[in-house]
JSON list of C-alpha atoms in Angstrom, two decimals:
[
{"chain": "A", "resi": 1, "resn": "GLU", "atom": "CA", "xyz": [-1.23, -14.01, -7.38]},
{"chain": "A", "resi": 2, "resn": "LEU", "atom": "CA", "xyz": [-1.80, -10.22, -8.20]},
{"chain": "A", "resi": 3, "resn": "LYS", "atom": "CA", "xyz": [0.42, -8.91, -10.84]},
{"chain": "A", "resi": 4, "resn": "VAL", "atom": "CA", "xyz": [0.97, -5.43, -11.62]},
{"chain": "A", "resi": 5, "resn": "GLU", "atom": "CA", "xyz": [2.43, -4.34, -15.02]},
{"chain": "A", "resi": 6, "resn": "GLN", "atom": "CA", "xyz": [3.26, -0.69, -15.93]},
{"chain": "A", "resi": 7, "resn": "ASN", "atom": "CA", "xyz": [4.40, 0.69, -19.40]},
{"chain": "A", "resi": 8, "resn": "PRO", "atom": "CA", "xyz": [6.32, 2.37, -20.22]},
{"chain": "A", "resi": 9, "resn": "LEU", "atom": "CA", "xyz": [9.38, 1.52, -17.90]},
{"chain": "A", "resi": 10, "resn": "PHE", "atom": "CA", "xyz": [11.28, 4.47, -19.04]},
{"chain": "A", "resi": 11, "resn": "LEU", "atom": "CA", "xyz": [10.10, 7.59, -20.79]},
{"chain": "A", "resi": 12, "resn": "SER", "atom": "CA", "xyz": [11.80, 10.42, -22.05]},
{"chain": "A", "resi": 13, "resn": "MET", "atom": "CA", "xyz": [9.67, 13.39, -23.22]},
{"chain": "A", "resi": 14, "resn": "GLN", "atom": "CA", "xyz": [9.98, 17.04, -23.58]},
{"chain": "A", "resi": 15, "resn": "GLU", "atom": "CA", "xyz": [8.72, 19.86, -21.82]},
{"chain": "A", "resi": 16, "resn": "GLY", "atom": "CA", "xyz": [5.48, 20.90, -22.89]},
{"chain": "A", "resi": 17, "resn": "LYS", "atom": "CA", "xyz": [4.26, 17.57, -24.09]},
{"chain": "A", "resi": 18, "resn": "ASN", "atom": "CA", "xyz": [1.50, 15.14, -22.90]},
{"chain": "A", "resi": 19, "resn": "TYR", "atom": "CA", "xyz": [2.03, 11.80, -22.34]},
{"chain": "A", "resi": 20, "resn": "THR", "atom": "CA", "xyz": [0.25, 8.53, -20.52]},
{"chain": "A", "resi": 21, "resn": "ILE", "atom": "CA", "xyz": [1.42, 6.32, -18.17]},
{"chain": "A", "resi": 22, "resn": "TYR", "atom": "CA", "xyz": [-0.42, 3.01, -17.95]},
{"chain": "A", "resi": 23, "resn": "CYS", "atom": "CA", "xyz": [-1.09, 0.50, -15.08]},
{"chain": "A", "resi": 24, "resn": "ASN", "atom": "CA", "xyz": [-2.59, -3.02, -15.42]},
{"chain": "A", "resi": 25, "resn": "TYR", "atom": "CA", "xyz": [-3.04, -5.53, -12.76]},
{"chain": "A", "resi": 26, "resn": "SER", "atom": "CA", "xyz": [-4.28, -9.19, -12.96]},
{"chain": "A", "resi": 27, "resn": "THR", "atom": "CA", "xyz": [-7.11, -9.62, -10.27]},
{"chain": "A", "resi": 28, "resn": "THR", "atom": "CA", "xyz": [-10.06, -7.74, -8.92]},
{"chain": "A", "resi": 29, "resn": "SER", "atom": "CA", "xyz": [-9.38, -5.03, -7.14]},
{"chain": "A", "resi": 30, "resn": "ASP", "atom": "CA", "xyz": [-10.86, -1.54, -6.18]},
{"chain": "A", "resi": 31, "resn": "ARG", "atom": "CA", "xyz": [-8.30, 0.35, -4.79]},
{"chain": "A", "resi": 32, "resn": "LEU", "atom": "CA", "xyz": [-5.54, 1.61, -6.49]},
{"chain": "A", "resi": 33, "resn": "TYR", "atom": "CA", "xyz": [-2.90, 4.22, -5.72]},
{"chain": "A", "resi": 34, "resn": "TRP", "atom": "CA", "xyz": [-0.09, 6.54, -7.53]},
{"chain": "A", "resi": 35, "resn": "TYR", "atom": "CA", "xyz": [3.07, 7.46, -6.23]},
{"chain": "A", "resi": 36, "resn": "ARG", "atom": "CA", "xyz": [6.06, 9.31, -7.03]},
{"chain": "A", "resi": 37, "resn": "GLN", "atom": "CA", "xyz": [9.73, 8.64, -6.14]},
{"chain": "A", "resi": 38, "resn": "ASP", "atom": "CA", "xyz": [12.76, 11.22, -6.20]},
{"chain": "A", "resi": 39, "resn": "PRO", "atom": "CA", "xyz": [16.15, 9.52, -6.69]},
{"chain": "A", "resi": 40, "resn": "GLY", "atom": "CA", "xyz": [17.15, 8.12, -3.11]},
{"chain": "A", "resi": 41, "resn": "LYS", "atom": "CA", "xyz": [14.02, 9.53, -1.59]},
{"chain": "A", "resi": 42, "resn": "SER", "atom": "CA", "xyz": [10.99, 7.60, -0.06]},
{"chain": "A", "resi": 43, "resn": "LEU", "atom": "CA", "xyz": [7.33, 7.21, -1.94]},
{"chain": "A", "resi": 44, "resn": "GLU", "atom": "CA", "xyz": [5.26, 10.20, -1.79]},
{"chain": "A", "resi": 45, "resn": "SER", "atom": "CA", "xyz": [1.46, 9.59, -2.19]},
{"chain": "A", "resi": 46, "resn": "LEU", "atom": "CA", "xyz": [-0.33, 11.38, -5.61]},
{"chain": "A", "resi": 47, "resn": "PHE", "atom": "CA", "xyz": [-3.52, 9.83, -5.72]},
{"chain": "A", "resi": 48, "resn": "VAL", "atom": "CA", "xyz": [-5.88, 7.14, -4.46]},
{"chain": "A", "resi": 49, "resn": "LEU", "atom": "CA", "xyz": [-8.55, 5.80, -6.70]},
{"chain": "A", "resi": 50, "resn": "LEU", "atom": "CA", "xyz": [-11.67, 3.83, -5.08]},
{"chain": "A", "resi": 51, "resn": "SER", "atom": "CA", "xyz": [-14.04, 3.03, -7.86]},
{"chain": "A", "resi": 52, "resn": "ASN", "atom": "CA", "xyz": [-14.65, 2.24, -11.22]},
{"chain": "A", "resi": 53, "resn": "GLY", "atom": "CA", "xyz": [-14.51, 5.60, -13.28]},
{"chain": "A", "resi": 54, "resn": "ALA", "atom": "CA", "xyz": [-12.56, 7.43, -10.66]},
{"chain": "A", "resi": 55, "resn": "VAL", "atom": "CA", "xyz": [-10.60, 10.64, -11.97]},
{"chain": "A", "resi": 56, "resn": "LYS", "atom": "CA", "xyz": [-8.40, 12.65, -10.11]},
{"chain": "A", "resi": 57, "resn": "GLN", "atom": "CA", "xyz": [-6.25, 15.53, -10.76]},
{"chain": "A", "resi": 58, "resn": "GLU", "atom": "CA", "xyz": [-3.48, 17.56, -9.22]},
{"chain": "A", "resi": 59, "resn": "GLY", "atom": "CA", "xyz": [-1.70, 20.19, -11.42]},
{"chain": "A", "resi": 60, "resn": "ARG", "atom": "CA", "xyz": [-0.37, 18.67, -14.35]},
{"chain": "A", "resi": 61, "resn": "LEU", "atom": "CA", "xyz": [-1.16, 15.11, -13.40]},
{"chain": "A", "resi": 62, "resn": "MET", "atom": "CA", "xyz": [-4.61, 13.17, -14.04]},
{"chain": "A", "resi": 63, "resn": "ALA", "atom": "CA", "xyz": [-5.49, 9.74, -13.00]},
{"chain": "A", "resi": 64, "resn": "SER", "atom": "CA", "xyz": [-8.24, 7.67, -13.66]},
{"chain": "A", "resi": 65, "resn": "LEU", "atom": "CA", "xyz": [-9.52, 3.99, -12.89]},
{"chain": "A", "resi": 66, "resn": "ASP", "atom": "CA", "xyz": [-11.40, 1.46, -15.07]},
{"chain": "A", "resi": 67, "resn": "THR", "atom": "CA", "xyz": [-11.83, -1.52, -12.61]},
{"chain": "A", "resi": 68, "resn": "LYS", "atom": "CA", "xyz": [-13.41, -3.49, -15.23]},
{"chain": "A", "resi": 69, "resn": "ALA", "atom": "CA", "xyz": [-10.52, -3.19, -17.59]},
{"chain": "A", "resi": 70, "resn": "ARG", "atom": "CA", "xyz": [-8.21, -3.52, -14.65]},
{"chain": "A", "resi": 71, "resn": "LEU", "atom": "CA", "xyz": [-6.17, -0.51, -15.95]},
{"chain": "A", "resi": 72, "resn": "SER", "atom": "CA", "xyz": [-5.20, 2.83, -14.39]},
{"chain": "A", "resi": 73, "resn": "THR", "atom": "CA", "xyz": [-3.79, 5.83, -16.58]},
{"chain": "A", "resi": 74, "resn": "LEU", "atom": "CA", "xyz": [-1.52, 9.07, -15.18]},
{"chain": "A", "resi": 75, "resn": "HIS", "atom": "CA", "xyz": [-1.74, 11.36, -17.61]},
{"chain": "A", "resi": 76, "resn": "ILE", "atom": "CA", "xyz": [1.08, 14.08, -17.76]},
{"chain": "A", "resi": 77, "resn": "THR", "atom": "CA", "xyz": [-0.01, 17.49, -19.51]},
{"chain": "A", "resi": 78, "resn": "ALA", "atom": "CA", "xyz": [2.52, 19.88, -20.48]},
{"chain": "A", "resi": 79, "resn": "ALA", "atom": "CA", "xyz": [5.45, 18.26, -18.97]},
{"chain": "A", "resi": 80, "resn": "VAL", "atom": "CA", "xyz": [7.88, 20.29, -17.04]},
{"chain": "A", "resi": 81, "resn": "HIS", "atom": "CA", "xyz": [11.01, 19.22, -15.61]},
{"chain": "A", "resi": 82, "resn": "ASP", "atom": "CA", "xyz": [10.19, 19.00, -11.81]},
{"chain": "A", "resi": 83, "resn": "LEU", "atom": "CA", "xyz": [8.02, 16.16, -13.04]},
{"chain": "A", "resi": 84, "resn": "SER", "atom": "CA", "xyz": [11.06, 14.28, -13.57]},
{"chain": "A", "resi": 85, "resn": "ALA", "atom": "CA", "xyz": [10.70, 11.08, -11.06]},
{"chain": "A", "resi": 86, "resn": "THR", "atom": "CA", "xyz": [9.93, 7.68, -10.86]},
{"chain": "A", "resi": 87, "resn": "TYR", "atom": "CA", "xyz": [5.80, 6.81, -10.63]},
{"chain": "A", "resi": 88, "resn": "PHE", "atom": "CA", "xyz": [4.68, 3.70, -9.27]},
{"chain": "A", "resi": 89, "resn": "CYS", "atom": "CA", "xyz": [1.18, 2.41, -9.11]},
{"chain": "A", "resi": 90, "resn": "ALA", "atom": "CA", "xyz": [0.19, -0.06, -6.54]},
{"chain": "A", "resi": 91, "resn": "VAL", "atom": "CA", "xyz": [-2.87, -2.40, -5.79]},
{"chain": "A", "resi": 92, "resn": "VAL", "atom": "CA", "xyz": [-4.45, -3.34, -2.46]},
{"chain": "A", "resi": 93, "resn": "LEU", "atom": "CA", "xyz": [-3.95, -7.56, -1.98]},
{"chain": "A", "resi": 94, "resn": "THR", "atom": "CA", "xyz": [-6.80, -7.48, 0.03]},
{"chain": "A", "resi": 95, "resn": "ASN", "atom": "CA", "xyz": [-6.18, -10.87, 1.75]},
{"chain": "A", "resi": 96, "resn": "SER", "atom": "CA", "xyz": [-2.99, -9.69, 3.06]},
{"chain": "A", "resi": 97, "resn": "GLY", "atom": "CA", "xyz": [-4.15, -6.53, 5.15]},
{"chain": "A", "resi": 98, "resn": "TYR", "atom": "CA", "xyz": [-4.62, -4.25, 2.53]},
{"chain": "A", "resi": 99, "resn": "ALA", "atom": "CA", "xyz": [-0.88, -4.59, 1.52]},
{"chain": "A", "resi": 100, "resn": "LEU", "atom": "CA", "xyz": [0.28, -2.57, -1.55]},
{"chain": "A", "resi": 101, "resn": "ASN", "atom": "CA", "xyz": [1.39, -4.51, -4.71]},
{"chain": "A", "resi": 102, "resn": "PHE", "atom": "CA", "xyz": [3.32, -2.05, -6.75]},
{"chain": "A", "resi": 103, "resn": "GLY", "atom": "CA", "xyz": [4.21, -2.22, -10.41]},
{"chain": "A", "resi": 104, "resn": "LYS", "atom": "CA", "xyz": [7.99, -1.52, -11.41]},
{"chain": "A", "resi": 105, "resn": "GLY", "atom": "CA", "xyz": [7.59, 1.83, -11.78]},
{"chain": "A", "resi": 106, "resn": "THR", "atom": "CA", "xyz": [8.11, 4.21, -14.68]},
{"chain": "A", "resi": 107, "resn": "SER", "atom": "CA", "xyz": [11.09, 6.35, -14.41]},
{"chain": "A", "resi": 108, "resn": "LEU", "atom": "CA", "xyz": [10.14, 9.67, -16.24]},
{"chain": "A", "resi": 109, "resn": "LEU", "atom": "CA", "xyz": [12.72, 12.53, -17.74]},
{"chain": "A", "resi": 110, "resn": "VAL", "atom": "CA", "xyz": [11.59, 15.68, -18.93]},
{"chain": "A", "resi": 111, "resn": "THR", "atom": "CA", "xyz": [13.91, 17.40, -21.10]},
{"chain": "A", "resi": 112, "resn": "PRO", "atom": "CA", "xyz": [13.97, 21.26, -22.38]},
{"chain": "B", "resi": 1, "resn": "GLU", "atom": "CA", "xyz": [1.62, 15.97, 13.55]},
{"chain": "B", "resi": 2, "resn": "THR", "atom": "CA", "xyz": [4.50, 13.86, 13.28]},
{"chain": "B", "resi": 3, "resn": "GLY", "atom": "CA", "xyz": [5.24, 11.78, 10.54]},
{"chain": "B", "resi": 4, "resn": "VAL", "atom": "CA", "xyz": [6.62, 8.35, 9.87]},
{"chain": "B", "resi": 5, "resn": "THR", "atom": "CA", "xyz": [10.35, 8.45, 11.10]},
{"chain": "B", "resi": 6, "resn": "GLN", "atom": "CA", "xyz": [12.87, 5.45, 10.52]},
{"chain": "B", "resi": 7, "resn": "SER", "atom": "CA", "xyz": [16.25, 4.74, 11.91]},
{"chain": "B", "resi": 8, "resn": "PRO", "atom": "CA", "xyz": [19.07, 4.11, 10.95]},
{"chain": "B", "resi": 9, "resn": "THR", "atom": "CA", "xyz": [19.14, 6.00, 7.79]},
{"chain": "B", "resi": 10, "resn": "HIS", "atom": "CA", "xyz": [22.24, 4.37, 6.48]},
{"chain": "B", "resi": 11, "resn": "LEU", "atom": "CA", "xyz": [23.55, 0.46, 7.54]},
{"chain": "B", "resi": 12, "resn": "ILE", "atom": "CA", "xyz": [26.40, -0.98, 6.26]},
{"chain": "B", "resi": 13, "resn": "LYS", "atom": "CA", "xyz": [26.19, -4.86, 7.36]},
{"chain": "B", "resi": 14, "resn": "THR", "atom": "CA", "xyz": [28.23, -8.11, 6.81]},
{"chain": "B", "resi": 15, "resn": "ARG", "atom": "CA", "xyz": [26.64, -11.62, 5.59]},
{"chain": "B", "resi": 16, "resn": "GLY", "atom": "CA", "xyz": [25.50, -13.56, 8.12]},
{"chain": "B", "resi": 17, "resn": "GLN", "atom": "CA", "xyz": [25.02, -10.91, 10.48]},
{"chain": "B", "resi": 18, "resn": "GLN", "atom": "CA", "xyz": [21.75, -9.68, 12.18]},
{"chain": "B", "resi": 19, "resn": "VAL", "atom": "CA", "xyz": [19.96, -6.35, 11.75]},
{"chain": "B", "resi": 20, "resn": "THR", "atom": "CA", "xyz": [17.29, -4.08, 13.58]},
{"chain": "B", "resi": 21, "resn": "LEU", "atom": "CA", "xyz": [15.49, -1.67, 11.60]},
{"chain": "B", "resi": 22, "resn": "ARG", "atom": "CA", "xyz": [13.09, 0.82, 13.43]},
{"chain": "B", "resi": 23, "resn": "CYS", "atom": "CA", "xyz": [10.15, 2.70, 12.57]},
{"chain": "B", "resi": 24, "resn": "SER", "atom": "CA", "xyz": [7.84, 4.96, 14.24]},
{"chain": "B", "resi": 25, "resn": "SER", "atom": "CA", "xyz": [4.37, 5.46, 12.89]},
{"chain": "B", "resi": 26, "resn": "GLN", "atom": "CA", "xyz": [2.36, 8.42, 12.47]},
{"chain": "B", "resi": 27, "resn": "SER", "atom": "CA", "xyz": [0.48, 9.85, 15.48]},
{"chain": "B", "resi": 28, "resn": "GLY", "atom": "CA", "xyz": [-2.75, 8.08, 15.28]},
{"chain": "B", "resi": 29, "resn": "HIS", "atom": "CA", "xyz": [-1.90, 5.34, 13.35]},
{"chain": "B", "resi": 30, "resn": "ASN", "atom": "CA", "xyz": [-2.34, 1.70, 14.40]},
{"chain": "B", "resi": 31, "resn": "THR", "atom": "CA", "xyz": [-0.69, -0.03, 11.60]},
{"chain": "B", "resi": 32, "resn": "VAL", "atom": "CA", "xyz": [2.46, -0.24, 9.98]},
{"chain": "B", "resi": 33, "resn": "SER", "atom": "CA", "xyz": [3.79, -2.20, 6.88]},
{"chain": "B", "resi": 34, "resn": "TRP", "atom": "CA", "xyz": [7.28, -3.03, 5.62]},
{"chain": "B", "resi": 35, "resn": "TYR", "atom": "CA", "xyz": [8.40, -2.70, 2.29]},
{"chain": "B", "resi": 36, "resn": "GLN", "atom": "CA", "xyz": [11.65, -3.73, 0.78]},
{"chain": "B", "resi": 37, "resn": "GLN", "atom": "CA", "xyz": [12.63, -1.93, -2.43]},
{"chain": "B", "resi": 38, "resn": "ALA", "atom": "CA", "xyz": [16.06, -3.35, -4.39]},
{"chain": "B", "resi": 39, "resn": "LEU", "atom": "CA", "xyz": [17.55, -1.00, -6.74]},
{"chain": "B", "resi": 40, "resn": "GLY", "atom": "CA", "xyz": [15.41, -0.19, -9.81]},
{"chain": "B", "resi": 41, "resn": "GLN", "atom": "CA", "xyz": [12.78, -2.00, -8.64]},
{"chain": "B", "resi": 42, "resn": "GLY", "atom": "CA", "xyz": [9.34, -1.49, -7.06]},
{"chain": "B", "resi": 43, "resn": "PRO", "atom": "CA", "xyz": [8.70, -1.95, -3.22]},
{"chain": "B", "resi": 44, "resn": "GLN", "atom": "CA", "xyz": [7.91, -5.56, -2.32]},
{"chain": "B", "resi": 45, "resn": "PHE", "atom": "CA", "xyz": [5.23, -6.21, 0.90]},
{"chain": "B", "resi": 46, "resn": "ILE", "atom": "CA", "xyz": [7.38, -7.89, 3.54]},
{"chain": "B", "resi": 47, "resn": "PHE", "atom": "CA", "xyz": [4.59, -7.83, 5.96]},
{"chain": "B", "resi": 48, "resn": "GLN", "atom": "CA", "xyz": [2.09, -5.82, 8.24]},
{"chain": "B", "resi": 49, "resn": "TYR", "atom": "CA", "xyz": [1.38, -5.49, 11.78]},
{"chain": "B", "resi": 50, "resn": "TYR", "atom": "CA", "xyz": [-1.69, -4.31, 13.24]},
{"chain": "B", "resi": 51, "resn": "ARG", "atom": "CA", "xyz": [-2.37, -3.64, 16.70]},
{"chain": "B", "resi": 52, "resn": "GLU", "atom": "CA", "xyz": [0.85, -5.82, 17.72]},
{"chain": "B", "resi": 53, "resn": "GLU", "atom": "CA", "xyz": [0.12, -8.87, 15.74]},
{"chain": "B", "resi": 54, "resn": "GLU", "atom": "CA", "xyz": [0.95, -9.63, 12.34]},
{"chain": "B", "resi": 55, "resn": "ASN", "atom": "CA", "xyz": [-1.95, -9.05, 9.59]},
{"chain": "B", "resi": 56, "resn": "GLY", "atom": "CA", "xyz": [-0.29, -10.32, 6.61]},
{"chain": "B", "resi": 57, "resn": "ARG", "atom": "CA", "xyz": [2.99, -11.40, 5.27]},
{"chain": "B", "resi": 58, "resn": "GLY", "atom": "CA", "xyz": [4.53, -11.42, 1.73]},
{"chain": "B", "resi": 59, "resn": "ASN", "atom": "CA", "xyz": [7.05, -13.79, 0.10]},
{"chain": "B", "resi": 60, "resn": "PHE", "atom": "CA", "xyz": [9.93, -13.42, 2.45]},
{"chain": "B", "resi": 61, "resn": "PRO", "atom": "CA", "xyz": [11.83, -16.05, 4.43]},
{"chain": "B", "resi": 62, "resn": "PRO", "atom": "CA", "xyz": [11.19, -16.84, 7.93]},
{"chain": "B", "resi": 63, "resn": "ARG", "atom": "CA", "xyz": [14.57, -14.82, 9.05]},
{"chain": "B", "resi": 64, "resn": "PHE", "atom": "CA", "xyz": [12.63, -11.75, 8.15]},
{"chain": "B", "resi": 65, "resn": "SER", "atom": "CA", "xyz": [10.42, -10.83, 11.26]},
{"chain": "B", "resi": 66, "resn": "GLY", "atom": "CA", "xyz": [9.01, -8.07, 13.02]},
{"chain": "B", "resi": 67, "resn": "LEU", "atom": "CA", "xyz": [7.48, -6.87, 16.05]},
{"chain": "B", "resi": 68, "resn": "GLN", "atom": "CA", "xyz": [4.93, -3.99, 16.80]},
{"chain": "B", "resi": 69, "resn": "PHE", "atom": "CA", "xyz": [5.06, -2.30, 20.42]},
{"chain": "B", "resi": 70, "resn": "PRO", "atom": "CA", "xyz": [2.14, -0.73, 22.14]},
{"chain": "B", "resi": 71, "resn": "ASN", "atom": "CA", "xyz": [2.66, 2.48, 20.99]},
{"chain": "B", "resi": 72, "resn": "TYR", "atom": "CA", "xyz": [2.47, 1.13, 17.90]},
{"chain": "B", "resi": 73, "resn": "SER", "atom": "CA", "xyz": [5.95, 1.50, 16.68]},
{"chain": "B", "resi": 74, "resn": "SER", "atom": "CA", "xyz": [7.74, -1.26, 14.76]},
{"chain": "B", "resi": 75, "resn": "GLU", "atom": "CA", "xyz": [10.82, -3.13, 14.35]},
{"chain": "B", "resi": 76, "resn": "LEU", "atom": "CA", "xyz": [12.07, -5.17, 11.48]},
{"chain": "B", "resi": 77, "resn": "ASN", "atom": "CA", "xyz": [14.54, -7.93, 12.18]},
{"chain": "B", "resi": 78, "resn": "VAL", "atom": "CA", "xyz": [16.67, -9.63, 9.32]},
{"chain": "B", "resi": 79, "resn": "ASN", "atom": "CA", "xyz": [19.11, -12.83, 10.39]},
{"chain": "B", "resi": 80, "resn": "ALA", "atom": "CA", "xyz": [21.75, -14.42, 8.81]},
{"chain": "B", "resi": 81, "resn": "LEU", "atom": "CA", "xyz": [22.10, -11.63, 5.91]},
{"chain": "B", "resi": 82, "resn": "GLU", "atom": "CA", "xyz": [22.42, -12.06, 2.32]},
{"chain": "B", "resi": 83, "resn": "LEU", "atom": "CA", "xyz": [24.15, -10.17, -0.22]},
{"chain": "B", "resi": 84, "resn": "ASP", "atom": "CA", "xyz": [20.62, -9.54, -1.94]},
{"chain": "B", "resi": 85, "resn": "ASP", "atom": "CA", "xyz": [19.08, -8.18, 1.51]},
{"chain": "B", "resi": 86, "resn": "SER", "atom": "CA", "xyz": [20.81, -5.02, 0.43]},
{"chain": "B", "resi": 87, "resn": "ALA", "atom": "CA", "xyz": [18.02, -2.66, -0.51]},
{"chain": "B", "resi": 88, "resn": "LEU", "atom": "CA", "xyz": [15.75, 0.45, 0.65]},
{"chain": "B", "resi": 89, "resn": "TYR", "atom": "CA", "xyz": [13.43, -0.71, 3.61]},
{"chain": "B", "resi": 90, "resn": "LEU", "atom": "CA", "xyz": [10.26, 1.65, 3.82]},
{"chain": "B", "resi": 91, "resn": "CYS", "atom": "CA", "xyz": [7.98, 1.37, 6.46]},
{"chain": "B", "resi": 92, "resn": "ALA", "atom": "CA", "xyz": [4.34, 2.89, 5.84]},
{"chain": "B", "resi": 93, "resn": "SER", "atom": "CA", "xyz": [1.65, 3.48, 8.69]},
{"chain": "B", "resi": 94, "resn": "SER", "atom": "CA", "xyz": [-1.85, 3.84, 8.24]},
{"chain": "B", "resi": 95, "resn": "SER", "atom": "CA", "xyz": [-5.29, 3.60, 10.36]},
{"chain": "B", "resi": 96, "resn": "PRO", "atom": "CA", "xyz": [-7.79, 1.42, 8.92]},
{"chain": "B", "resi": 97, "resn": "SER", "atom": "CA", "xyz": [-10.13, 3.13, 11.43]},
{"chain": "B", "resi": 98, "resn": "GLY", "atom": "CA", "xyz": [-9.41, 6.28, 9.82]},
{"chain": "B", "resi": 99, "resn": "GLY", "atom": "CA", "xyz": [-11.61, 6.01, 6.51]},
{"chain": "B", "resi": 100, "resn": "PHE", "atom": "CA", "xyz": [-12.16, 3.82, 3.30]},
{"chain": "B", "resi": 101, "resn": "SER", "atom": "CA", "xyz": [-8.97, 4.85, 1.70]},
{"chain": "B", "resi": 102, "resn": "TYR", "atom": "CA", "xyz": [-6.67, 3.17, 3.89]},
{"chain": "B", "resi": 103, "resn": "GLU", "atom": "CA", "xyz": [-3.96, 5.28, 2.56]},
{"chain": "B", "resi": 104, "resn": "GLN", "atom": "CA", "xyz": [-0.24, 4.36, 3.69]},
{"chain": "B", "resi": 105, "resn": "TYR", "atom": "CA", "xyz": [2.15, 7.22, 4.64]},
{"chain": "B", "resi": 106, "resn": "PHE", "atom": "CA", "xyz": [5.76, 6.16, 4.01]},
{"chain": "B", "resi": 107, "resn": "GLY", "atom": "CA", "xyz": [8.91, 6.90, 5.94]},
{"chain": "B", "resi": 108, "resn": "PRO", "atom": "CA", "xyz": [12.26, 7.97, 4.50]},
{"chain": "B", "resi": 109, "resn": "GLY", "atom": "CA", "xyz": [13.64, 4.57, 4.40]},
{"chain": "B", "resi": 110, "resn": "THR", "atom": "CA", "xyz": [16.61, 2.90, 5.60]},
{"chain": "B", "resi": 111, "resn": "ARG", "atom": "CA", "xyz": [19.15, 2.10, 3.36]},
{"chain": "B", "resi": 112, "resn": "LEU", "atom": "CA", "xyz": [20.88, -1.35, 3.99]},
{"chain": "B", "resi": 113, "resn": "THR", "atom": "CA", "xyz": [24.09, -2.43, 2.46]},
{"chain": "B", "resi": 114, "resn": "VAL", "atom": "CA", "xyz": [25.29, -6.03, 3.04]},
{"chain": "B", "resi": 115, "resn": "THR", "atom": "CA", "xyz": [28.96, -6.63, 1.99]}
]
């Protein structure tokens, strides 16, 4: 059974600070996704990481993937209030039709 | 290009009743996946349909069933509703032929409340 663990689950940070969210998964997978969810809303795709060493950046967010360590990170640079949301990582279950297996999410609050 | 749509937006049902949720996939997508997201949790995979056939199933009982139609739209049916079925139900469409990333695009969800 594929397990996906995120930490921290809750994160309160000041505007302008940097922080990293971690996503560990338990079995081999070469495809990892990061999503953002605002309260009461659906999931917005942020990044798709397909190979070991992949790094993608969009604005103040940067995601990376280390398949050997079964670890992905989502780094936040100089946080702003608009980044407040819940962030999920998800790993593909390759024996279930490419279904996504999600972590519990990291609830991020950026304060002034 | 039309995105993924779901109906209804909200639904309130009584324990023991049956419910049908609907999803229209994004144009050109032939695969639909359904997820259940309980409050404060990550989405849990229910099942996936590819070209009208079930293509994988998560740890959900048989009272959760689905269909996919020739136009690739899909239904999720839940029988004998339980209180724990209260959740946001998300539909996602994708197209395995569209590239290796197999990115899934999520609809706005249906909020189901069972009383």
